[in-house]
């Protein structure tokens, strides 16, 4: 598998917006349309007010294609469930920094890397950037949420670009190499704002899977 770096511009269609009755076909459609990674949103009904899918779905997507699987855990006790997502084929596992996720953030990030998987850390719109600073040298990706997590199809919060800019500045200052991902309300109109701020991984659910022409939508998000 390709060794993706933060200098790569990566579009990650979010399966949450796909037709769950045709997961294999939808995955192929995303990849054939130019999607680089698949973004898989895991929601437990506790950390967020919605329930999506679990490790079995990750395994299904993994079985259909060897595309890079970007697994976003919006769950309590990600440390407890971690081994199941590793076994299911995750390539990146992102956990939340908020106390409501109820885990030892540093220990979970270390456990993800020890399992041979890339480690991501996410922060919600209401969470101050300072909360992730102690962990920046332990991560492969920082995920700046651009909506309150839980549902697809919400409006992009442009204010979050200040966090993206800080993350990029600190990365340069400290000689780090984490990806910067944005998630929520990313479409052909908001993607340029994200790219200009320094984000290189653009998650897009509704704007890709629900587009009339998915390939054109992915290209437009990429800025082509
Ligand atoms: C939101 C999820 C997102 C969601 C994005 O809680 O983390 O990944 O799928 O959906 P859109 O792109 O429709 O805003
Ligand atoms: Zn997500």
GROMACS .gro file of C-alpha atoms and ligand atoms in nm:
model
  239
    1UNK     CA    1   0.000   0.000   0.000
    2UNK     CA    2   0.111   0.355  -0.081
    3UNK     CA    3   0.287   0.548   0.198
    4UNK     CA    4   0.062   0.853   0.219
    5UNK     CA    5   0.220   1.174   0.349
    6UNK     CA    6   0.077   1.510   0.445
    7UNK     CA    7   0.199   1.642   0.112
    8UNK     CA    8  -0.060   1.423  -0.062
    9UNK     CA    9  -0.403   1.572  -0.118
   10UNK     CA   10  -0.641   1.297  -0.011
   11UNK     CA   11  -1.016   1.282  -0.070
   12UNK     CA   12  -1.191   1.040   0.166
   13UNK     CA   13  -1.554   0.966   0.078
   14UNK     CA   14  -1.752   0.891   0.395
   15UNK     CA   15  -1.947   0.565   0.381
   16UNK     CA   16  -2.209   0.715   0.614
   17UNK     CA   17  -2.369   0.878   0.309
   18UNK     CA   18  -2.363   0.559   0.098
   19UNK     CA   19  -2.643   0.311   0.031
   20UNK     CA   20  -2.592   0.058   0.315
   21UNK     CA   21  -2.771  -0.207   0.112
   22UNK     CA   22  -2.490  -0.204  -0.144
   23UNK     CA   23  -2.174  -0.147   0.055
   24UNK     CA   24  -1.938  -0.333  -0.177
   25UNK     CA   25  -2.069  -0.155  -0.487
   26UNK     CA   26  -2.067   0.181  -0.311
   27UNK     CA   27  -1.705   0.131  -0.207
   28UNK     CA   28  -1.606   0.050  -0.566
   29UNK     CA   29  -1.803   0.349  -0.689
   30UNK     CA   30  -1.612   0.578  -0.450
   31UNK     CA   31  -1.273   0.441  -0.556
   32UNK     CA   32  -1.357   0.443  -0.926
   33UNK     CA   33  -1.465   0.804  -0.884
   34UNK     CA   34  -1.120   0.902  -0.758
   35UNK     CA   35  -1.162   0.860  -0.382
   36UNK     CA   36  -0.823   0.790  -0.218
   37UNK     CA   37  -0.928   0.661   0.125
   38UNK     CA   38  -1.260   0.537   0.262
   39UNK     CA   39  -1.372   0.721   0.576
   40UNK     CA   40  -1.572   0.497   0.810
   41UNK     CA   41  -1.771   0.665   1.089
   42UNK     CA   42  -1.826   0.452   1.397
   43UNK     CA   43  -2.096   0.592   1.631
   44UNK     CA   44  -2.210   0.428   1.953
   45UNK     CA   45  -2.517   0.631   2.052
   46UNK     CA   46  -2.332   0.754   2.362
   47UNK     CA   47  -2.039   0.970   2.257
   48UNK     CA   48  -2.265   1.102   1.979
   49UNK     CA   49  -2.641   1.093   1.940
   50UNK     CA   50  -2.647   0.842   1.656
   51UNK     CA   51  -2.562   0.477   1.591
   52UNK     CA   52  -2.395   0.385   1.264
   53UNK     CA   53  -2.209   0.056   1.226
   54UNK     CA   54  -1.929  -0.145   1.383
   55UNK     CA   55  -1.629  -0.367   1.306
   56UNK     CA   56  -1.830  -0.606   1.086
   57UNK     CA   57  -1.893  -0.326   0.838
   58UNK     CA   58  -1.525  -0.229   0.842
   59UNK     CA   59  -1.441  -0.591   0.765
   60UNK     CA   60  -1.693  -0.597   0.478
   61UNK     CA   61  -1.535  -0.290   0.318
   62UNK     CA   62  -1.187  -0.435   0.376
   63UNK     CA   63  -1.289  -0.760   0.207
   64UNK     CA   64  -1.411  -0.580  -0.105
   65UNK     CA   65  -1.102  -0.369  -0.165
   66UNK     CA   66  -0.757  -0.296  -0.025
   67UNK     CA   67  -0.825   0.080  -0.017
   68UNK     CA   68  -0.683   0.267   0.285
   69UNK     CA   69  -0.945   0.253   0.563
   70UNK     CA   70  -0.972   0.570   0.773
   71UNK     CA   71  -1.175   0.465   1.077
   72UNK     CA   72  -1.320   0.750   1.286
   73UNK     CA   73  -1.427   0.629   1.631
   74UNK     CA   74  -1.701   0.846   1.782
   75UNK     CA   75  -1.744   0.611   2.074
   76UNK     CA   76  -1.679   0.577   2.443
   77UNK     CA   77  -1.392   0.347   2.548
   78UNK     CA   78  -1.215   0.340   2.209
   79UNK     CA   79  -0.928   0.164   2.391
   80UNK     CA   80  -1.157  -0.129   2.470
   81UNK     CA   81  -1.289  -0.166   2.112
   82UNK     CA   82  -0.959  -0.092   1.939
   83UNK     CA   83  -0.842  -0.452   1.879
   84UNK     CA   84  -1.166  -0.532   1.695
   85UNK     CA   85  -1.114  -0.247   1.449
   86UNK     CA   86  -0.751  -0.346   1.399
   87UNK     CA   87  -0.861  -0.703   1.324
   88UNK     CA   88  -1.127  -0.571   1.085
   89UNK     CA   89  -0.860  -0.408   0.866
   90UNK     CA   90  -0.836  -0.044   0.973
   91UNK     CA   91  -0.529   0.142   0.840
   92UNK     CA   92  -0.586   0.460   1.044
   93UNK     CA   93  -0.780   0.473   1.369
   94UNK     CA   94  -0.884   0.814   1.496
   95UNK     CA   95  -1.004   0.866   1.853
   96UNK     CA   96  -1.151   1.175   2.019
   97UNK     CA   97  -0.967   1.387   2.274
   98UNK     CA   98  -1.282   1.496   2.464
   99UNK     CA   99  -1.321   1.358   2.820
  100UNK     CA  100  -1.662   1.216   2.718
  101UNK     CA  101  -1.478   0.953   2.512
  102UNK     CA  102  -1.361   0.812   2.851
  103UNK     CA  103  -1.012   0.681   2.779
  104UNK     CA  104  -0.649   0.765   2.846
  105UNK     CA  105  -0.574   0.947   2.520
  106UNK     CA  106  -0.196   0.904   2.527
  107UNK     CA  107  -0.222   0.534   2.611
  108UNK     CA  108  -0.480   0.473   2.336
  109UNK     CA  109  -0.266   0.648   2.073
  110UNK     CA  110   0.032   0.436   2.179
  111UNK     CA  111  -0.180   0.119   2.162
  112UNK     CA  112  -0.297   0.204   1.809
  113UNK     CA  113   0.061   0.247   1.688
  114UNK     CA  114   0.174  -0.065   1.873
  115UNK     CA  115  -0.088  -0.256   1.673
  116UNK     CA  116   0.080  -0.138   1.351
  117UNK     CA  117  -0.196   0.106   1.260
  118UNK     CA  118  -0.173   0.484   1.204
  119UNK     CA  119  -0.303   0.689   1.497
  120UNK     CA  120  -0.537   0.986   1.454
  121UNK     CA  121  -0.668   1.232   1.711
  122UNK     CA  122  -0.993   1.426   1.665
  123UNK     CA  123  -1.132   1.737   1.828
  124UNK     CA  124  -1.488   1.866   1.818
  125UNK     CA  125  -1.579   2.223   1.718
  126UNK     CA  126  -1.634   2.320   2.083
  127UNK     CA  127  -1.302   2.176   2.198
  128UNK     CA  128  -1.007   2.415   2.233
  129UNK     CA  129  -0.701   2.346   2.021
  130UNK     CA  130  -0.487   2.340   2.338
  131UNK     CA  131  -0.636   2.003   2.434
  132UNK     CA  132  -0.458   1.826   2.147
  133UNK     CA  133  -0.122   2.002   2.180
  134UNK     CA  134   0.027   1.754   2.430
  135UNK     CA  135  -0.033   1.468   2.184
  136UNK     CA  136   0.091   1.616   1.855
  137UNK     CA  137   0.418   1.421   1.860
  138UNK     CA  138   0.226   1.094   1.906
  139UNK     CA  139  -0.008   1.114   1.608
  140UNK     CA  140  -0.016   1.042   1.234
  141UNK     CA  141  -0.322   1.263   1.174
  142UNK     CA  142  -0.512   1.544   1.345
  143UNK     CA  143  -0.884   1.557   1.262
  144UNK     CA  144  -1.042   1.900   1.301
  145UNK     CA  145  -1.419   1.846   1.302
  146UNK     CA  146  -1.599   2.108   1.094
  147UNK     CA  147  -1.944   2.004   1.221
  148UNK     CA  148  -2.069   1.871   1.556
  149UNK     CA  149  -2.023   1.497   1.497
  150UNK     CA  150  -2.316   1.258   1.476
  151UNK     CA  151  -2.477   1.317   1.139
  152UNK     CA  152  -2.387   1.372   0.777
  153UNK     CA  153  -2.526   1.659   0.573
  154UNK     CA  154  -2.459   1.945   0.817
  155UNK     CA  155  -2.317   2.290   0.732
  156UNK     CA  156  -1.943   2.351   0.728
  157UNK     CA  157  -1.806   2.561   1.019
  158UNK     CA  158  -1.542   2.789   0.863
  159UNK     CA  159  -1.427   2.912   1.206
  160UNK     CA  160  -1.249   2.581   1.252
  161UNK     CA  161  -0.986   2.682   0.995
  162UNK     CA  162  -0.800   2.865   1.272
  163UNK     CA  163  -0.731   2.523   1.427
  164UNK     CA  164  -0.615   2.383   1.093
  165UNK     CA  165  -0.377   2.677   1.051
  166UNK     CA  166  -0.235   2.631   1.401
  167UNK     CA  167  -0.191   2.259   1.344
  168UNK     CA  168   0.002   2.329   1.023
  169UNK     CA  169   0.217   2.597   1.189
  170UNK     CA  170   0.310   2.374   1.484
  171UNK     CA  171   0.387   2.086   1.248
  172UNK     CA  172   0.636   2.306   1.060
  173UNK     CA  173   0.783   2.449   1.381
  174UNK     CA  174   0.839   2.110   1.539
  175UNK     CA  175   0.933   1.918   1.227
  176UNK     CA  176   0.636   1.680   1.264
  177UNK     CA  177   0.457   1.507   0.979
  178UNK     CA  178   0.093   1.440   1.074
  179UNK     CA  179  -0.186   1.470   0.821
  180UNK     CA  180  -0.450   1.734   0.887
  181UNK     CA  181  -0.803   1.612   0.814
  182UNK     CA  182  -1.129   1.805   0.801
  183UNK     CA  183  -1.464   1.631   0.838
  184UNK     CA  184  -1.814   1.774   0.799
  185UNK     CA  185  -1.977   1.987   0.530
  186UNK     CA  186  -1.685   1.953   0.288
  187UNK     CA  187  -1.798   2.008  -0.072
  188UNK     CA  188  -1.660   2.172  -0.389
  189UNK     CA  189  -1.730   2.519  -0.238
  190UNK     CA  190  -1.577   2.463   0.107
  191UNK     CA  191  -1.286   2.236   0.007
  192UNK     CA  192  -1.072   2.527  -0.126
  193UNK     CA  193  -1.105   2.696   0.215
  194UNK     CA  194  -0.981   2.376   0.383
  195UNK     CA  195  -0.691   2.332   0.141
  196UNK     CA  196  -0.586   2.696   0.179
  197UNK     CA  197  -0.580   2.660   0.559
  198UNK     CA  198  -0.351   2.357   0.532
  199UNK     CA  199  -0.579   2.053   0.544
  200UNK     CA  200  -0.468   1.768   0.316
  201UNK     CA  201  -0.730   1.502   0.398
  202UNK     CA  202  -1.079   1.605   0.295
  203UNK     CA  203  -1.363   1.383   0.420
  204UNK     CA  204  -1.676   1.420   0.213
  205UNK     CA  205  -1.999   1.223   0.259
  206UNK     CA  206  -2.309   1.387   0.115
  207UNK     CA  207  -2.120   1.590  -0.143
  208UNK     CA  208  -1.973   1.275  -0.300
  209UNK     CA  209  -2.212   0.983  -0.253
  210UNK     CA  210  -2.525   1.191  -0.310
  211UNK     CA  211  -2.382   1.386  -0.606
  212UNK     CA  212  -2.534   1.329  -0.950
  213UNK     CA  213  -2.181   1.267  -1.081
  214UNK     CA  214  -1.953   1.133  -0.807
  215UNK     CA  215  -1.641   1.149  -1.019
  216UNK     CA  216  -1.697   1.516  -1.101
  217UNK     CA  217  -1.765   1.587  -0.733
  218UNK     CA  218  -1.440   1.423  -0.617
  219UNK     CA  219  -1.242   1.612  -0.883
  220UNK     CA  220  -1.404   1.941  -0.784
  221UNK     CA  221  -1.323   1.878  -0.415
  222UNK     CA  222  -0.965   1.807  -0.515
  223UNK     CA  223  -0.961   2.140  -0.700
  224UNK     CA  224  -0.921   1.998  -1.049
  225LIG     C1  225  -1.999   1.341   1.108
  225LIG     C2  226  -1.907   1.236   1.050
  225LIG     C3  227  -1.871   1.268   0.910
  225LIG     C4  228  -1.985   1.266   0.812
  225LIG     C5  229  -1.961   1.378   0.716
  225LIG     O1  230  -2.027   1.306   1.237
  225LIG     O2  231  -1.787   1.227   1.127
  225LIG     O3  232  -1.763   1.187   0.863
  225LIG     O4  233  -1.996   1.145   0.738
  225LIG     O5  234  -2.071   1.392   0.634
  225LIG     P1  235  -2.090   1.514   0.537
  225LIG     O6  236  -1.971   1.515   0.444
  225LIG     O7  237  -2.219   1.484   0.469
  225LIG     O8  238  -2.093   1.639   0.620
  226LIG    ZN1  239  -1.607   1.121   1.035
   0.00000   0.00000   0.00000
